[in-house]
Amino acid sequence: MTDYYIAPSILSGDFGKFTEEAVRLEKAGADWLHIDIMDNHFVPNLTFGAGVVAAMRPHSKLFFDCHLMVENPEDYVEAFAAAGADSMSIHVEATHHIHGALQKIKAAGMKASVVINPGTPVNAIEPVLGLVDMVLVMTVNPGFGGQSFLPECLEKVADLAMLRKLRGLEFDIEVDGGITDETITAAKAAGANAFVAGSFTFNGEPAEQIKKLRKKL
Ligand code: DX5
Ligand code: ZN
């Protein structure tokens, strides 16, 4: 049986109240907390670093799903492990050493996940599929919440699900960007089982919004 995970993104929450937002999302029924880290180099936006993750950690039991939109993500592995991150998702476009970086994440005791942007083909990550716990397929260009879902990215979700079966692998497939109670249906049908939702979660009462998403799974 497939496990499905709803991962609200704290990016759309109140930046003055990260810990309260984490607590609120846990009570609202989130499975994971999606934490977007941006460095203003890999993407044209700047958020926060491992210090904020460490500050939230004592107040939440949620799985911390950390999405690093930063250049050279391998440089941040020790800091995120120490902060209590459960997983690190790193972009194949952001490092010359994706294989080594994923190995480093696993060696630090976290789940390792590789991310592809809308313009990046699945074959860019084929050599590391045997190494990862998850593949994150971006369904918007990263950098900002509240953008429209790009349906053409779902072909890659379907290709990944097929490759996983062919090769007898077990990684999760997450989608991130523009997920709503409408777009989630096509993402699930393509083979995704983890769903990030930022603006949708906060466009109403998070508990109600999460319920609307879960109903579609
Ligand atoms: C975008 C981030 C997303 C973002 C999603 O660069 O990686 O996680 O929070 O926001 P929505 O759900 O509003 O597209
Ligand atoms: Zn994200």
Coordinates of C-alpha atoms and ligand atoms in Angstrom, one line a residue:
M1 CA 0.0 0.0 0.0
T2 CA 1.3 3.4 -0.9
D3 CA 1.8 5.9 2.0
Y4 CA 0.7 9.4 1.2
Y5 CA 2.1 12.5 2.8
I6 CA 0.8 16.0 3.0
A7 CA 3.6 18.5 3.5
P8 CA 2.5 22.1 4.2
S9 CA 5.2 24.6 3.4
I10 CA 6.0 27.0 6.1
L11 CA 7.1 29.5 3.4
S12 CA 3.5 30.7 3.2
G13 CA 3.2 31.0 7.0
D14 CA 4.0 34.0 9.3
F15 CA 7.8 34.6 9.2
G16 CA 7.5 36.3 12.6
K17 CA 6.2 33.1 14.2
F18 CA 7.9 30.0 12.8
T19 CA 7.6 27.9 15.9
E20 CA 3.9 28.7 16.4
E21 CA 3.3 27.9 12.7
A22 CA 5.0 24.6 13.0
V23 CA 2.8 23.7 16.1
R24 CA -0.3 24.9 14.3
L25 CA 0.4 22.8 11.2
E26 CA 1.1 19.7 13.4
K27 CA -2.3 20.2 15.1
A28 CA -3.9 20.7 11.7
G29 CA -2.9 17.2 10.6
A30 CA 0.2 17.7 8.5
D31 CA 2.3 14.6 7.9
W32 CA 5.5 16.5 7.2
L33 CA 6.6 20.1 7.6
H34 CA 8.1 21.4 4.3
I35 CA 10.9 23.9 5.0
D36 CA 12.1 26.0 2.1
I37 CA 15.7 27.3 2.3
M38 CA 16.7 29.8 -0.3
D39 CA 20.1 31.5 -0.7
N40 CA 19.4 34.3 -3.3
H41 CA 21.9 32.7 -5.6
F42 CA 20.4 29.4 -6.8
V43 CA 17.0 31.1 -6.7
P44 CA 16.2 34.9 -6.6
N45 CA 14.9 34.9 -3.1
L46 CA 16.3 34.6 0.4
T47 CA 14.6 32.8 3.4
F48 CA 16.5 31.4 6.4
G49 CA 19.0 28.8 7.4
A50 CA 19.6 25.9 9.8
G51 CA 19.2 28.1 12.8
V52 CA 15.5 28.5 12.3
V53 CA 15.1 24.7 11.8
A54 CA 17.0 24.2 15.1
A55 CA 14.7 26.7 16.9
M56 CA 11.5 24.9 15.7
R57 CA 12.8 21.3 16.4
P58 CA 12.1 21.1 20.2
H59 CA 8.5 22.2 19.6
S60 CA 7.5 19.7 16.8
K61 CA 7.4 16.0 16.2
L62 CA 6.7 16.4 12.5
F63 CA 9.1 15.0 9.9
F64 CA 11.2 18.0 8.8
D65 CA 11.3 17.9 5.0
C66 CA 14.0 20.4 4.2
H67 CA 14.1 21.7 0.6
L68 CA 17.4 23.4 -0.1
M69 CA 17.3 25.9 -3.0
V70 CA 20.9 26.8 -2.5
E71 CA 24.2 26.5 -4.4
N72 CA 26.6 23.8 -3.2
P73 CA 24.1 22.2 -0.8
E74 CA 26.8 19.7 0.3
D75 CA 28.2 22.6 2.4
Y76 CA 25.1 22.6 4.6
V77 CA 24.8 18.9 5.5
E78 CA 26.4 19.1 9.0
A79 CA 24.4 22.2 10.0
F80 CA 21.1 20.7 9.0
A81 CA 21.8 17.3 10.6
A82 CA 22.7 19.2 13.8
A83 CA 19.5 21.3 13.5
G84 CA 17.4 18.1 13.5
A85 CA 16.4 17.9 9.9
D86 CA 14.9 14.6 9.0
S87 CA 15.6 14.9 5.2
M88 CA 17.4 17.1 2.9
S89 CA 16.2 17.6 -0.7
I90 CA 18.9 19.0 -2.9
H91 CA 18.8 20.2 -6.5
V92 CA 20.8 18.3 -9.2
E93 CA 21.3 21.7 -10.8
A94 CA 22.9 23.2 -7.7
T95 CA 26.0 21.0 -7.4
H96 CA 28.8 19.5 -9.5
H97 CA 28.8 16.5 -7.1
I98 CA 25.2 15.3 -6.7
H99 CA 26.3 11.7 -6.0
G100 CA 28.7 12.6 -3.3
A101 CA 26.4 15.2 -1.8
L102 CA 23.6 12.6 -1.4
Q103 CA 26.0 10.1 0.1
K104 CA 27.0 12.8 2.6
I105 CA 23.4 13.4 3.6
K106 CA 22.8 9.7 4.2
A107 CA 26.1 9.4 6.2
A108 CA 24.9 12.2 8.4
G109 CA 21.7 10.1 9.3
M110 CA 19.1 12.0 7.2
K111 CA 17.0 10.9 4.3
A112 CA 18.5 12.0 1.0
S113 CA 16.3 13.4 -1.7
V114 CA 17.2 14.8 -5.2
V115 CA 15.2 17.6 -6.8
I116 CA 14.6 18.5 -10.5
N117 CA 13.5 21.8 -11.8
P118 CA 10.8 22.0 -14.5
G119 CA 13.5 22.3 -17.2
T120 CA 15.6 19.4 -16.0
P121 CA 15.0 16.0 -17.5
V122 CA 14.7 12.7 -15.5
N123 CA 17.8 11.4 -17.1
A124 CA 19.9 14.0 -15.2
I125 CA 19.2 12.0 -12.0
E126 CA 19.0 8.4 -13.4
P127 CA 22.5 7.6 -12.0
V128 CA 21.5 8.5 -8.4
L129 CA 18.1 6.9 -8.3
G130 CA 19.5 3.9 -6.5
L131 CA 20.8 6.1 -3.8
V132 CA 17.9 8.3 -2.8
D133 CA 14.9 8.0 -0.5
M134 CA 12.9 10.5 -2.5
V135 CA 12.8 12.4 -5.7
L136 CA 11.2 15.8 -5.6
V137 CA 9.8 17.0 -9.0
M138 CA 9.2 20.7 -9.0
T139 CA 5.9 21.7 -10.5
V140 CA 6.8 25.4 -10.6
N141 CA 10.1 27.2 -11.1
P142 CA 11.5 27.4 -7.5
G143 CA 11.8 30.7 -5.6
F144 CA 8.4 31.8 -4.6
G145 CA 5.1 30.4 -3.3
G146 CA 1.8 31.1 -4.9
Q147 CA 2.7 30.3 -8.5
S148 CA 0.6 28.2 -11.0
F149 CA 1.1 24.5 -11.3
L150 CA 2.9 23.3 -14.5
P151 CA 1.1 20.2 -15.6
E152 CA 3.8 19.2 -18.1
C153 CA 6.0 18.3 -15.2
L154 CA 3.8 15.3 -14.4
E155 CA 5.2 13.4 -17.4
K156 CA 8.4 13.2 -15.4
V157 CA 6.5 11.9 -12.3
A158 CA 5.1 9.1 -14.4
D159 CA 8.5 8.3 -16.0
L160 CA 10.0 8.1 -12.5
A161 CA 7.3 5.8 -11.2
M162 CA 7.9 3.6 -14.2
L163 CA 11.7 3.6 -13.7
R164 CA 11.3 2.8 -10.0
K165 CA 9.2 -0.3 -10.9
L166 CA 11.6 -1.4 -13.6
R167 CA 14.6 -1.1 -11.3
G168 CA 12.9 -2.5 -8.2
L169 CA 13.5 0.7 -6.2
E170 CA 11.5 2.2 -3.4
F171 CA 11.9 6.0 -3.4
D172 CA 9.0 8.4 -2.6
I173 CA 8.0 10.9 -5.3
E174 CA 7.1 14.4 -4.1
V175 CA 5.6 17.3 -6.0
D176 CA 6.1 20.9 -5.0
G177 CA 4.5 24.0 -6.4
G178 CA 0.9 25.0 -7.2
I179 CA -0.6 22.0 -5.4
T180 CA -4.3 22.6 -4.6
D181 CA -7.3 20.3 -4.0
E182 CA -7.6 20.3 -7.8
T183 CA -4.1 19.8 -9.0
I184 CA -3.3 17.1 -6.4
T185 CA -5.6 14.6 -8.3
A186 CA -3.5 14.6 -11.5
A187 CA -0.2 14.6 -9.4
K188 CA -1.4 11.5 -7.6
A189 CA -2.6 9.8 -10.8
A190 CA 0.9 10.4 -12.3
G191 CA 2.5 8.5 -9.3
A192 CA 3.4 11.2 -6.7
N193 CA 2.8 10.2 -3.0
A194 CA 4.1 13.3 -1.2
F195 CA 2.5 16.7 -1.8
V196 CA 3.8 20.1 -0.8
A197 CA 1.2 22.8 -0.3
G198 CA 2.2 26.3 0.7
S199 CA -0.3 28.9 -0.4
F200 CA -3.2 26.4 -0.5
T201 CA -2.6 25.5 3.2
F202 CA -2.7 29.1 4.3
N203 CA -5.5 30.3 2.0
G204 CA -7.9 29.2 4.7
E205 CA -7.8 27.4 8.1
P206 CA -4.9 25.0 7.7
A207 CA -6.8 22.1 9.3
E208 CA -9.7 22.5 6.7
Q209 CA -7.3 23.0 3.8
I210 CA -5.3 19.9 4.7
K211 CA -8.6 17.9 5.0
K212 CA -9.6 19.0 1.5
L213 CA -6.3 17.7 0.2
R214 CA -6.4 14.4 2.1
K215 CA -9.9 13.8 0.7
K216 CA -8.4 13.6 -2.8
L217 CA -5.9 10.9 -1.9
Ligands
DX5_1 C1 8.8 27.1 -4.2 C2 8.9 26.3 -2.9 C3 7.6 25.7 -2.5 C4 6.5 26.7 -2.2 C5 5.3 26.1 -2.7 O1 10.1 27.5 -4.6 O2 9.8 25.3 -3.1 O3 7.8 24.7 -1.5 O4 6.4 26.9 -0.8 O5 4.3 27.1 -2.5 P1 2.9 26.9 -3.3 O6 2.3 25.7 -2.7 O7 2.2 28.2 -2.9 O8 3.2 26.8 -4.7
ZN2 ZN 9.8 23.6 -1.6

